[in-house]
């Protein structure tokens, strides 16, 4: 059971806008920035959103936001190469584990 | 350019030990928070340990007392000493530059397999 809750799967067609969510509580997402990571074919994670920042080289169709205890990753104009697993993380000051991850969302591009 | 390169993974028997290394370039390890994150086969990402710039270290409950994170400032390298290894420690281990639980940079990972 992950500390952060993500959808198990999300799908969309090419060009569509999709939003992935990451829900926590006041001890984690409610207090700290959220990171988002893309993993394709079980390769190394690639950061697609780092707090409110878009890392260098990441297309601007990726955007992030947070409302209360839920973080969101929006992909506007879905592309075939966006298909993969997406994870979120943040810091949690209430747990002995300092960093918590979501269980991951499998994004399928139809 | 920021780069993190892990090494030291391999096959080890249950109860054995292994030391992972993470060589960093493009930034100073001792001035940053650096974490180890692992991913068991077919599973999600799991945070393992972090070392703070001041030297404080923290561990996930699943590895506390068995794993030790450290760094060599002269080599700009991070380490993870893993003792009393169990089958459930089998995973790809990544080092990542950490900022309040978010990670801007990741290494390519090193595979640890615990099996007899």
mmCIF file with all atom_site columns, C-alpha atoms in Angstrom:
data_model
loop_
_atom_site.group_PDB
_atom_site.id
_atom_site.type_symbol
_atom_site.label_atom_id
_atom_site.label_alt_id
_atom_site.label_comp_id
_atom_site.label_asym_id
_atom_site.label_entity_id
_atom_site.label_seq_id
_atom_site.pdbx_PDB_ins_code
_atom_site.Cartn_x
_atom_site.Cartn_y
_atom_site.Cartn_z
_atom_site.occupancy
_atom_site.B_iso_or_equiv
_atom_site.pdbx_formal_charge
_atom_site.auth_seq_id
_atom_site.auth_comp_id
_atom_site.auth_asym_id
_atom_site.auth_atom_id
_atom_site.pdbx_PDB_model_num
ATOM 1   C CA . UNK A 1 1   ? 0.000  0.000   0.000   1.00 0.00 ? 1   UNK A CA 1
ATOM 2   C CA . UNK A 1 2   ? 1.664  3.201   -1.202  1.00 0.00 ? 2   UNK A CA 1
ATOM 3   C CA . UNK A 1 3   ? 1.483  6.393   0.834   1.00 0.00 ? 3   UNK A CA 1
ATOM 4   C CA . UNK A 1 4   ? 0.417  8.317   -2.253  1.00 0.00 ? 4   UNK A CA 1
ATOM 5   C CA . UNK A 1 5   ? -2.523 7.148   -4.374  1.00 0.00 ? 5   UNK A CA 1
ATOM 6   C CA . UNK A 1 6   ? -2.392 7.159   -8.156  1.00 0.00 ? 6   UNK A CA 1
ATOM 7   C CA . UNK A 1 7   ? -4.758 5.751   -10.759 1.00 0.00 ? 7   UNK A CA 1
ATOM 8   C CA . UNK A 1 8   ? -3.697 2.261   -11.795 1.00 0.00 ? 8   UNK A CA 1
ATOM 9   C CA . UNK A 1 9   ? -4.237 3.049   -15.456 1.00 0.00 ? 9   UNK A CA 1
ATOM 10  C CA . UNK A 1 10  ? -5.188 5.927   -17.704 1.00 0.00 ? 10  UNK A CA 1
ATOM 11  C CA . UNK A 1 11  ? -5.605 5.929   -21.450 1.00 0.00 ? 11  UNK A CA 1
ATOM 12  C CA . UNK A 1 12  ? -6.037 8.540   -24.138 1.00 0.00 ? 12  UNK A CA 1
ATOM 13  C CA . UNK A 1 13  ? -5.815 9.061   -27.866 1.00 0.00 ? 13  UNK A CA 1
ATOM 14  C CA . UNK A 1 14  ? -3.128 10.961  -29.717 1.00 0.00 ? 14  UNK A CA 1
ATOM 15  C CA . UNK A 1 15  ? -3.647 14.689  -29.320 1.00 0.00 ? 15  UNK A CA 1
ATOM 16  C CA . UNK A 1 16  ? -5.946 14.340  -26.314 1.00 0.00 ? 16  UNK A CA 1
ATOM 17  C CA . UNK A 1 17  ? -5.356 16.004  -22.948 1.00 0.00 ? 17  UNK A CA 1
ATOM 18  C CA . UNK A 1 18  ? -4.973 13.635  -20.015 1.00 0.00 ? 18  UNK A CA 1
ATOM 19  C CA . UNK A 1 19  ? -4.498 14.302  -16.324 1.00 0.00 ? 19  UNK A CA 1
ATOM 20  C CA . UNK A 1 20  ? -2.861 11.959  -13.846 1.00 0.00 ? 20  UNK A CA 1
ATOM 21  C CA . UNK A 1 21  ? -3.474 12.495  -10.157 1.00 0.00 ? 21  UNK A CA 1
ATOM 22  C CA . UNK A 1 22  ? -1.489 11.816  -6.994  1.00 0.00 ? 22  UNK A CA 1
ATOM 23  C CA . UNK A 1 23  ? -3.375 12.015  -3.706  1.00 0.00 ? 23  UNK A CA 1
ATOM 24  C CA . UNK A 1 24  ? -1.779 12.211  -0.276  1.00 0.00 ? 24  UNK A CA 1
ATOM 25  C CA . UNK A 1 25  ? -2.481 14.078  2.940   1.00 0.00 ? 25  UNK A CA 1
ATOM 26  C CA . UNK A 1 26  ? -1.517 17.200  4.861   1.00 0.00 ? 26  UNK A CA 1
ATOM 27  C CA . UNK A 1 27  ? 1.770  15.640  5.996   1.00 0.00 ? 27  UNK A CA 1
ATOM 28  C CA . UNK A 1 28  ? 3.075  15.145  2.480   1.00 0.00 ? 28  UNK A CA 1
ATOM 29  C CA . UNK A 1 29  ? 1.490  16.644  -0.643  1.00 0.00 ? 29  UNK A CA 1
ATOM 30  C CA . UNK A 1 30  ? -0.386 19.200  1.431   1.00 0.00 ? 30  UNK A CA 1
ATOM 31  C CA . UNK A 1 31  ? 2.940  20.609  2.618   1.00 0.00 ? 31  UNK A CA 1
ATOM 32  C CA . UNK A 1 32  ? 5.534  19.881  -0.057  1.00 0.00 ? 32  UNK A CA 1
ATOM 33  C CA . UNK A 1 33  ? 6.125  19.987  -3.790  1.00 0.00 ? 33  UNK A CA 1
ATOM 34  C CA . UNK A 1 34  ? 5.432  16.937  -5.948  1.00 0.00 ? 34  UNK A CA 1
ATOM 35  C CA . UNK A 1 35  ? 7.778  15.307  -8.426  1.00 0.00 ? 35  UNK A CA 1
ATOM 36  C CA . UNK A 1 36  ? 6.647  13.299  -11.451 1.00 0.00 ? 36  UNK A CA 1
ATOM 37  C CA . UNK A 1 37  ? 8.660  10.618  -13.225 1.00 0.00 ? 37  UNK A CA 1
ATOM 38  C CA . UNK A 1 38  ? 8.188  8.766   -16.466 1.00 0.00 ? 38  UNK A CA 1
ATOM 39  C CA . UNK A 1 39  ? 9.412  5.216   -16.879 1.00 0.00 ? 39  UNK A CA 1
ATOM 40  C CA . UNK A 1 40  ? 9.339  3.543   -20.249 1.00 0.00 ? 40  UNK A CA 1
ATOM 41  C CA . UNK A 1 41  ? 9.881  -0.191  -20.670 1.00 0.00 ? 41  UNK A CA 1
ATOM 42  C CA . UNK A 1 42  ? 11.324 -0.489  -17.145 1.00 0.00 ? 42  UNK A CA 1
ATOM 43  C CA . UNK A 1 43  ? 14.223 1.833   -17.967 1.00 0.00 ? 43  UNK A CA 1
ATOM 44  C CA . UNK A 1 44  ? 15.541 4.424   -15.542 1.00 0.00 ? 44  UNK A CA 1
ATOM 45  C CA . UNK A 1 45  ? 12.974 6.964   -14.313 1.00 0.00 ? 45  UNK A CA 1
ATOM 46  C CA . UNK A 1 46  ? 13.009 10.291  -16.135 1.00 0.00 ? 46  UNK A CA 1
ATOM 47  C CA . UNK A 1 47  ? 11.856 13.414  -14.341 1.00 0.00 ? 47  UNK A CA 1
ATOM 48  C CA . UNK A 1 48  ? 9.063  15.179  -16.261 1.00 0.00 ? 48  UNK A CA 1
ATOM 49  C CA . UNK A 1 49  ? 8.039  17.628  -13.533 1.00 0.00 ? 49  UNK A CA 1
ATOM 50  C CA . UNK A 1 50  ? 10.051 18.781  -10.537 1.00 0.00 ? 50  UNK A CA 1
ATOM 51  C CA . UNK A 1 51  ? 7.870  20.859  -8.235  1.00 0.00 ? 51  UNK A CA 1
ATOM 52  C CA . UNK A 1 52  ? 6.607  23.607  -10.531 1.00 0.00 ? 52  UNK A CA 1
ATOM 53  C CA . UNK A 1 53  ? 9.556  23.278  -12.878 1.00 0.00 ? 53  UNK A CA 1
ATOM 54  C CA . UNK A 1 54  ? 9.754  21.601  -16.246 1.00 0.00 ? 54  UNK A CA 1
ATOM 55  C CA . UNK A 1 55  ? 13.207 19.981  -16.562 1.00 0.00 ? 55  UNK A CA 1
ATOM 56  C CA . UNK A 1 56  ? 15.337 20.855  -19.538 1.00 0.00 ? 56  UNK A CA 1
ATOM 57  C CA . UNK A 1 57  ? 14.419 18.780  -22.565 1.00 0.00 ? 57  UNK A CA 1
ATOM 58  C CA . UNK A 1 58  ? 10.890 17.925  -21.430 1.00 0.00 ? 58  UNK A CA 1
ATOM 59  C CA . UNK A 1 59  ? 8.220  19.113  -23.892 1.00 0.00 ? 59  UNK A CA 1
ATOM 60  C CA . UNK A 1 60  ? 5.994  21.910  -22.665 1.00 0.00 ? 60  UNK A CA 1
ATOM 61  C CA . UNK A 1 61  ? 2.922  19.739  -23.221 1.00 0.00 ? 61  UNK A CA 1
ATOM 62  C CA . UNK A 1 62  ? 3.725  18.448  -19.716 1.00 0.00 ? 62  UNK A CA 1
ATOM 63  C CA . UNK A 1 63  ? 2.525  20.596  -16.822 1.00 0.00 ? 63  UNK A CA 1
ATOM 64  C CA . UNK A 1 64  ? 2.038  20.118  -13.119 1.00 0.00 ? 64  UNK A CA 1
ATOM 65  C CA . UNK A 1 65  ? -0.231 21.547  -10.472 1.00 0.00 ? 65  UNK A CA 1
ATOM 66  C CA . UNK A 1 66  ? -1.331 20.963  -6.912  1.00 0.00 ? 66  UNK A CA 1
ATOM 67  C CA . UNK A 1 67  ? -4.557 21.582  -5.065  1.00 0.00 ? 67  UNK A CA 1
ATOM 68  C CA . UNK A 1 68  ? -4.711 20.792  -1.384  1.00 0.00 ? 68  UNK A CA 1
ATOM 69  C CA . UNK A 1 69  ? -3.493 17.246  -0.928  1.00 0.00 ? 69  UNK A CA 1
ATOM 70  C CA . UNK A 1 70  ? -3.646 16.251  -4.604  1.00 0.00 ? 70  UNK A CA 1
ATOM 71  C CA . UNK A 1 71  ? -0.991 16.776  -7.204  1.00 0.00 ? 71  UNK A CA 1
ATOM 72  C CA . UNK A 1 72  ? -1.703 16.525  -10.910 1.00 0.00 ? 72  UNK A CA 1
ATOM 73  C CA . UNK A 1 73  ? 0.324  15.941  -14.058 1.00 0.00 ? 73  UNK A CA 1
ATOM 74  C CA . UNK A 1 74  ? -1.362 17.083  -17.267 1.00 0.00 ? 74  UNK A CA 1
ATOM 75  C CA . UNK A 1 75  ? -0.217 16.093  -20.729 1.00 0.00 ? 75  UNK A CA 1
ATOM 76  C CA . UNK A 1 76  ? -1.750 18.350  -23.358 1.00 0.00 ? 76  UNK A CA 1
ATOM 77  C CA . UNK A 1 77  ? -1.568 16.871  -26.811 1.00 0.00 ? 77  UNK A CA 1
ATOM 78  C CA . UNK A 1 78  ? -0.783 13.265  -25.983 1.00 0.00 ? 78  UNK A CA 1
ATOM 79  C CA . UNK A 1 79  ? 1.906  11.649  -28.148 1.00 0.00 ? 79  UNK A CA 1
ATOM 80  C CA . UNK A 1 80  ? 2.666  7.938   -28.739 1.00 0.00 ? 80  UNK A CA 1
ATOM 81  C CA . UNK A 1 81  ? 6.045  8.318   -27.023 1.00 0.00 ? 81  UNK A CA 1
ATOM 82  C CA . UNK A 1 82  ? 4.291  9.409   -23.808 1.00 0.00 ? 82  UNK A CA 1
ATOM 83  C CA . UNK A 1 83  ? 3.116  5.853   -23.170 1.00 0.00 ? 83  UNK A CA 1
ATOM 84  C CA . UNK A 1 84  ? 4.660  4.391   -20.056 1.00 0.00 ? 84  UNK A CA 1
ATOM 85  C CA . UNK A 1 85  ? 4.474  4.309   -16.285 1.00 0.00 ? 85  UNK A CA 1
ATOM 86  C CA . UNK A 1 86  ? 4.281  7.516   -14.280 1.00 0.00 ? 86  UNK A CA 1
ATOM 87  C CA . UNK A 1 87  ? 5.174  7.880   -10.595 1.00 0.00 ? 87  UNK A CA 1
ATOM 88  C CA . UNK A 1 88  ? 4.830  10.762  -8.159  1.00 0.00 ? 88  UNK A CA 1
ATOM 89  C CA . UNK A 1 89  ? 6.802  11.467  -5.010  1.00 0.00 ? 89  UNK A CA 1
ATOM 90  C CA . UNK A 1 90  ? 7.152  13.975  -2.224  1.00 0.00 ? 90  UNK A CA 1
ATOM 91  C CA . UNK A 1 91  ? 8.480  14.319  1.280   1.00 0.00 ? 91  UNK A CA 1
ATOM 92  C CA . UNK A 1 92  ? 6.508  13.202  4.320   1.00 0.00 ? 92  UNK A CA 1
ATOM 93  C CA . UNK A 1 93  ? 7.499  14.511  7.726   1.00 0.00 ? 93  UNK A CA 1
ATOM 94  C CA . UNK A 1 94  ? 5.248  12.203  9.699   1.00 0.00 ? 94  UNK A CA 1
ATOM 95  C CA . UNK A 1 95  ? 6.757  8.894   8.647   1.00 0.00 ? 95  UNK A CA 1
ATOM 96  C CA . UNK A 1 96  ? 10.063 7.281   9.408   1.00 0.00 ? 96  UNK A CA 1
ATOM 97  C CA . UNK A 1 97  ? 10.434 7.082   5.631   1.00 0.00 ? 97  UNK A CA 1
ATOM 98  C CA . UNK A 1 98  ? 11.286 10.593  4.565   1.00 0.00 ? 98  UNK A CA 1
ATOM 99  C CA . UNK A 1 99  ? 10.233 10.185  0.916   1.00 0.00 ? 99  UNK A CA 1
ATOM 100 C CA . UNK A 1 100 ? 7.010  8.607   -0.306  1.00 0.00 ? 100 UNK A CA 1
ATOM 101 C CA . UNK A 1 101 ? 6.048  7.425   -3.758  1.00 0.00 ? 101 UNK A CA 1
ATOM 102 C CA . UNK A 1 102 ? 2.773  6.689   -5.453  1.00 0.00 ? 102 UNK A CA 1
ATOM 103 C CA . UNK A 1 103 ? 2.094  3.226   -6.782  1.00 0.00 ? 103 UNK A CA 1
ATOM 104 C CA . UNK A 1 104 ? 2.351  4.401   -10.375 1.00 0.00 ? 104 UNK A CA 1
ATOM 105 C CA . UNK A 1 105 ? -0.050 4.964   -13.272 1.00 0.00 ? 105 UNK A CA 1
ATOM 106 C CA . UNK A 1 106 ? 0.217  3.056   -16.526 1.00 0.00 ? 106 UNK A CA 1
ATOM 107 C CA . UNK A 1 107 ? -0.540 5.494   -19.332 1.00 0.00 ? 107 UNK A CA 1
ATOM 108 C CA . UNK A 1 108 ? -1.668 3.923   -22.588 1.00 0.00 ? 108 UNK A CA 1
ATOM 109 C CA . UNK A 1 109 ? -1.843 5.909   -25.819 1.00 0.00 ? 109 UNK A CA 1
ATOM 110 C CA . UNK A 1 110 ? -4.563 4.441   -27.977 1.00 0.00 ? 110 UNK A CA 1
ATOM 111 C CA . UNK B 2 1   ? 26.015 18.367  -17.137 1.00 0.00 ? 1   UNK B CA 1
ATOM 112 C CA . UNK B 2 2   ? 24.707 16.467  -14.127 1.00 0.00 ? 2   UNK B CA 1
ATOM 113 C CA . UNK B 2 3   ? 25.404 12.737  -14.232 1.00 0.00 ? 3   UNK B CA 1
ATOM 114 C CA . UNK B 2 4   ? 24.948 9.902   -11.755 1.00 0.00 ? 4   UNK B CA 1
ATOM 115 C CA . UNK B 2 5   ? 26.492 6.504   -12.482 1.00 0.00 ? 5   UNK B CA 1
ATOM 116 C CA . UNK B 2 6   ? 25.753 3.531   -10.246 1.00 0.00 ? 6   UNK B CA 1
ATOM 117 C CA . UNK B 2 7   ? 27.871 0.397   -10.009 1.00 0.00 ? 7   UNK B CA 1
ATOM 118 C CA . UNK B 2 8   ? 28.453 -2.568  -7.739  1.00 0.00 ? 8   UNK B CA 1
ATOM 119 C CA . UNK B 2 9   ? 25.318 -4.596  -8.320  1.00 0.00 ? 9   UNK B CA 1
ATOM 120 C CA . UNK B 2 10  ? 25.359 -8.330  -8.876  1.00 0.00 ? 10  UNK B CA 1
ATOM 121 C CA . UNK B 2 11  ? 24.254 -11.718 -7.627  1.00 0.00 ? 11  UNK B CA 1
ATOM 122 C CA . UNK B 2 12  ? 24.628 -12.379 -3.893  1.00 0.00 ? 12  UNK B CA 1
ATOM 123 C CA . UNK B 2 13  ? 23.393 -15.144 -1.623  1.00 0.00 ? 13  UNK B CA 1
ATOM 124 C CA . UNK B 2 14  ? 20.846 -14.482 1.122   1.00 0.00 ? 14  UNK B CA 1
ATOM 125 C CA . UNK B 2 15  ? 22.627 -13.142 4.175   1.00 0.00 ? 15  UNK B CA 1
ATOM 126 C CA . UNK B 2 16  ? 25.437 -11.751 2.073   1.00 0.00 ? 16  UNK B CA 1
ATOM 127 C CA . UNK B 2 17  ? 26.701 -8.205  1.574   1.00 0.00 ? 17  UNK B CA 1
ATOM 128 C CA . UNK B 2 18  ? 27.156 -5.842  -1.317  1.00 0.00 ? 18  UNK B CA 1
ATOM 129 C CA . UNK B 2 19  ? 28.378 -2.254  -1.664  1.00 0.00 ? 19  UNK B CA 1
ATOM 130 C CA . UNK B 2 20  ? 26.871 -0.013  -4.285  1.00 0.00 ? 20  UNK B CA 1
ATOM 131 C CA . UNK B 2 21  ? 28.569 3.120   -5.588  1.00 0.00 ? 21  UNK B CA 1
ATOM 132 C CA . UNK B 2 22  ? 27.132 6.214   -7.232  1.00 0.00 ? 22  UNK B CA 1
ATOM 133 C CA . UNK B 2 23  ? 29.680 8.447   -8.956  1.00 0.00 ? 23  UNK B CA 1
ATOM 134 C CA . UNK B 2 24  ? 28.420 11.983  -9.453  1.00 0.00 ? 24  UNK B CA 1
ATOM 135 C CA . UNK B 2 25  ? 29.551 14.674  -11.862 1.00 0.00 ? 25  UNK B CA 1
ATOM 136 C CA . UNK B 2 26  ? 28.296 18.166  -12.596 1.00 0.00 ? 26  UNK B CA 1
ATOM 137 C CA . UNK B 2 27  ? 27.487 18.930  -8.962  1.00 0.00 ? 27  UNK B CA 1
ATOM 138 C CA . UNK B 2 28  ? 28.957 18.458  -5.497  1.00 0.00 ? 28  UNK B CA 1
ATOM 139 C CA . UNK B 2 29  ? 27.603 15.435  -3.642  1.00 0.00 ? 29  UNK B CA 1
ATOM 140 C CA . UNK B 2 30  ? 28.403 16.834  -0.191  1.00 0.00 ? 30  UNK B CA 1
ATOM 141 C CA . UNK B 2 31  ? 26.304 19.946  -0.857  1.00 0.00 ? 31  UNK B CA 1
ATOM 142 C CA . UNK B 2 32  ? 23.188 18.058  -1.885  1.00 0.00 ? 32  UNK B CA 1
ATOM 143 C CA . UNK B 2 33  ? 20.592 15.608  -0.606  1.00 0.00 ? 33  UNK B CA 1
ATOM 144 C CA . UNK B 2 34  ? 21.137 12.282  -2.357  1.00 0.00 ? 34  UNK B CA 1
ATOM 145 C CA . UNK B 2 35  ? 18.824 9.302   -2.075  1.00 0.00 ? 35  UNK B CA 1
ATOM 146 C CA . UNK B 2 36  ? 18.853 5.656   -3.033  1.00 0.00 ? 36  UNK B CA 1
ATOM 147 C CA . UNK B 2 37  ? 15.612 4.425   -4.584  1.00 0.00 ? 37  UNK B CA 1
ATOM 148 C CA . UNK B 2 38  ? 14.936 0.843   -5.631  1.00 0.00 ? 38  UNK B CA 1
ATOM 149 C CA . UNK B 2 39  ? 12.494 -0.992  -7.851  1.00 0.00 ? 39  UNK B CA 1
ATOM 150 C CA . UNK B 2 40  ? 11.803 -4.680  -7.402  1.00 0.00 ? 40  UNK B CA 1
ATOM 151 C CA . UNK B 2 41  ? 10.912 -6.686  -10.527 1.00 0.00 ? 41  UNK B CA 1
ATOM 152 C CA . UNK B 2 42  ? 7.439  -5.733  -11.708 1.00 0.00 ? 42  UNK B CA 1
ATOM 153 C CA . UNK B 2 43  ? 6.934  -3.331  -8.799  1.00 0.00 ? 43  UNK B CA 1
ATOM 154 C CA . UNK B 2 44  ? 6.919  0.401   -8.249  1.00 0.00 ? 44  UNK B CA 1
ATOM 155 C CA . UNK B 2 45  ? 9.575  2.765   -6.941  1.00 0.00 ? 45  UNK B CA 1
ATOM 156 C CA . UNK B 2 46  ? 10.544 2.503   -3.268  1.00 0.00 ? 46  UNK B CA 1
ATOM 157 C CA . UNK B 2 47  ? 12.646 5.021   -1.391  1.00 0.00 ? 47  UNK B CA 1
ATOM 158 C CA . UNK B 2 48  ? 15.530 3.379   0.510   1.00 0.00 ? 48  UNK B CA 1
ATOM 159 C CA . UNK B 2 49  ? 17.777 5.980   2.123   1.00 0.00 ? 49  UNK B CA 1
ATOM 160 C CA . UNK B 2 50  ? 18.948 9.591   2.038   1.00 0.00 ? 50  UNK B CA 1
ATOM 161 C CA . UNK B 2 51  ? 22.060 11.462  3.148   1.00 0.00 ? 51  UNK B CA 1
ATOM 162 C CA . UNK B 2 52  ? 21.813 15.167  3.916   1.00 0.00 ? 52  UNK B CA 1
ATOM 163 C CA . UNK B 2 53  ? 24.520 17.759  3.188   1.00 0.00 ? 53  UNK B CA 1
ATOM 164 C CA . UNK B 2 54  ? 25.258 17.918  6.902   1.00 0.00 ? 54  UNK B CA 1
ATOM 165 C CA . UNK B 2 55  ? 25.745 14.159  7.033   1.00 0.00 ? 55  UNK B CA 1
ATOM 166 C CA . UNK B 2 56  ? 22.449 13.106  8.613   1.00 0.00 ? 56  UNK B CA 1
ATOM 167 C CA . UNK B 2 57  ? 21.170 9.817   7.255   1.00 0.00 ? 57  UNK B CA 1
ATOM 168 C CA . UNK B 2 58  ? 17.707 8.267   7.164   1.00 0.00 ? 58  UNK B CA 1
ATOM 169 C CA . UNK B 2 59  ? 16.417 4.861   6.086   1.00 0.00 ? 59  UNK B CA 1
ATOM 170 C CA . UNK B 2 60  ? 13.205 3.132   5.134   1.00 0.00 ? 60  UNK B CA 1
ATOM 171 C CA . UNK B 2 61  ? 11.993 0.749   7.833   1.00 0.00 ? 61  UNK B CA 1
ATOM 172 C CA . UNK B 2 62  ? 12.551 -2.190  5.478   1.00 0.00 ? 62  UNK B CA 1
ATOM 173 C CA . UNK B 2 63  ? 16.336 -1.639  5.406   1.00 0.00 ? 63  UNK B CA 1
ATOM 174 C CA . UNK B 2 64  ? 17.029 0.069   8.746   1.00 0.00 ? 64  UNK B CA 1
ATOM 175 C CA . UNK B 2 65  ? 19.829 -1.655  10.621  1.00 0.00 ? 65  UNK B CA 1
ATOM 176 C CA . UNK B 2 66  ? 21.014 -3.533  7.519   1.00 0.00 ? 66  UNK B CA 1
ATOM 177 C CA . UNK B 2 67  ? 21.901 -0.787  5.015   1.00 0.00 ? 67  UNK B CA 1
ATOM 178 C CA . UNK B 2 68  ? 24.281 2.141   5.500   1.00 0.00 ? 68  UNK B CA 1
ATOM 179 C CA . UNK B 2 69  ? 24.501 5.181   3.263   1.00 0.00 ? 69  UNK B CA 1
ATOM 180 C CA . UNK B 2 70  ? 27.742 7.164   3.116   1.00 0.00 ? 70  UNK B CA 1
ATOM 181 C CA . UNK B 2 71  ? 29.786 9.350   0.818   1.00 0.00 ? 71  UNK B CA 1
ATOM 182 C CA . UNK B 2 72  ? 33.387 10.079  -0.102  1.00 0.00 ? 72  UNK B CA 1
ATOM 183 C CA . UNK B 2 73  ? 33.634 13.805  -0.690  1.00 0.00 ? 73  UNK B CA 1
ATOM 184 C CA . UNK B 2 74  ? 37.084 13.532  -2.269  1.00 0.00 ? 74  UNK B CA 1
ATOM 185 C CA . UNK B 2 75  ? 35.685 11.193  -4.929  1.00 0.00 ? 75  UNK B CA 1
ATOM 186 C CA . UNK B 2 76  ? 32.281 12.923  -5.164  1.00 0.00 ? 76  UNK B CA 1
ATOM 187 C CA . UNK B 2 77  ? 30.768 9.484   -4.744  1.00 0.00 ? 77  UNK B CA 1
ATOM 188 C CA . UNK B 2 78  ? 27.871 8.059   -2.754  1.00 0.00 ? 78  UNK B CA 1
ATOM 189 C CA . UNK B 2 79  ? 27.753 4.524   -1.360  1.00 0.00 ? 79  UNK B CA 1
ATOM 190 C CA . UNK B 2 80  ? 25.170 2.069   -0.082  1.00 0.00 ? 80  UNK B CA 1
ATOM 191 C CA . UNK B 2 81  ? 26.527 -0.743  2.061   1.00 0.00 ? 81  UNK B CA 1
ATOM 192 C CA . UNK B 2 82  ? 23.980 -3.545  2.125   1.00 0.00 ? 82  UNK B CA 1
ATOM 193 C CA . UNK B 2 83  ? 24.320 -6.309  4.713   1.00 0.00 ? 83  UNK B CA 1
ATOM 194 C CA . UNK B 2 84  ? 22.145 -9.272  5.682   1.00 0.00 ? 84  UNK B CA 1
ATOM 195 C CA . UNK B 2 85  ? 20.585 -9.237  2.255   1.00 0.00 ? 85  UNK B CA 1
ATOM 196 C CA . UNK B 2 86  ? 17.234 -10.896 1.712   1.00 0.00 ? 86  UNK B CA 1
ATOM 197 C CA . UNK B 2 87  ? 15.411 -12.125 -1.381  1.00 0.00 ? 87  UNK B CA 1
ATOM 198 C CA . UNK B 2 88  ? 13.057 -9.157  -1.070  1.00 0.00 ? 88  UNK B CA 1
ATOM 199 C CA . UNK B 2 89  ? 16.016 -6.787  -1.532  1.00 0.00 ? 89  UNK B CA 1
ATOM 200 C CA . UNK B 2 90  ? 16.269 -7.943  -5.155  1.00 0.00 ? 90  UNK B CA 1
ATOM 201 C CA . UNK B 2 91  ? 15.775 -4.805  -7.222  1.00 0.00 ? 91  UNK B CA 1
ATOM 202 C CA . UNK B 2 92  ? 17.321 -2.231  -9.471  1.00 0.00 ? 92  UNK B CA 1
ATOM 203 C CA . UNK B 2 93  ? 18.913 0.405   -7.252  1.00 0.00 ? 93  UNK B CA 1
ATOM 204 C CA . UNK B 2 94  ? 19.010 4.020   -8.386  1.00 0.00 ? 94  UNK B CA 1
ATOM 205 C CA . UNK B 2 95  ? 20.739 7.004   -6.851  1.00 0.00 ? 95  UNK B CA 1
ATOM 206 C CA . UNK B 2 96  ? 18.992 10.319  -7.318  1.00 0.00 ? 96  UNK B CA 1
ATOM 207 C CA . UNK B 2 97  ? 19.585 13.928  -6.386  1.00 0.00 ? 97  UNK B CA 1
ATOM 208 C CA . UNK B 2 98  ? 16.884 14.740  -3.883  1.00 0.00 ? 98  UNK B CA 1
ATOM 209 C CA . UNK B 2 99  ? 15.138 18.022  -3.078  1.00 0.00 ? 99  UNK B CA 1
ATOM 210 C CA . UNK B 2 100 ? 12.447 17.629  -0.425  1.00 0.00 ? 100 UNK B CA 1
ATOM 211 C CA . UNK B 2 101 ? 11.315 14.292  -1.767  1.00 0.00 ? 101 UNK B CA 1
ATOM 212 C CA . UNK B 2 102 ? 11.414 15.209  -5.434  1.00 0.00 ? 102 UNK B CA 1
ATOM 213 C CA . UNK B 2 103 ? 14.153 14.044  -7.743  1.00 0.00 ? 103 UNK B CA 1
ATOM 214 C CA . UNK B 2 104 ? 15.581 16.097  -10.605 1.00 0.00 ? 104 UNK B CA 1
ATOM 215 C CA . UNK B 2 105 ? 18.287 13.665  -11.657 1.00 0.00 ? 105 UNK B CA 1
ATOM 216 C CA . UNK B 2 106 ? 18.565 9.883   -11.674 1.00 0.00 ? 106 UNK B CA 1
ATOM 217 C CA . UNK B 2 107 ? 21.282 7.387   -12.452 1.00 0.00 ? 107 UNK B CA 1
ATOM 218 C CA . UNK B 2 108 ? 20.777 4.470   -14.847 1.00 0.00 ? 108 UNK B CA 1
ATOM 219 C CA . UNK B 2 109 ? 20.513 1.941   -12.014 1.00 0.00 ? 109 UNK B CA 1
ATOM 220 C CA . UNK B 2 110 ? 22.356 -1.191  -10.944 1.00 0.00 ? 110 UNK B CA 1
ATOM 221 C CA . UNK B 2 111 ? 20.705 -4.587  -10.494 1.00 0.00 ? 111 UNK B CA 1
ATOM 222 C CA . UNK B 2 112 ? 21.010 -6.463  -7.225  1.00 0.00 ? 112 UNK B CA 1
ATOM 223 C CA . UNK B 2 113 ? 19.846 -10.065 -7.194  1.00 0.00 ? 113 UNK B CA 1
ATOM 224 C CA . UNK B 2 114 ? 19.664 -11.946 -3.893  1.00 0.00 ? 114 UNK B CA 1
ATOM 225 C CA . UNK B 2 115 ? 19.348 -15.651 -4.546  1.00 0.00 ? 115 UNK B CA 1
ATOM 226 C CA . UNK B 2 116 ? 20.929 -18.943 -3.642  1.00 0.00 ? 116 UNK B CA 1
#
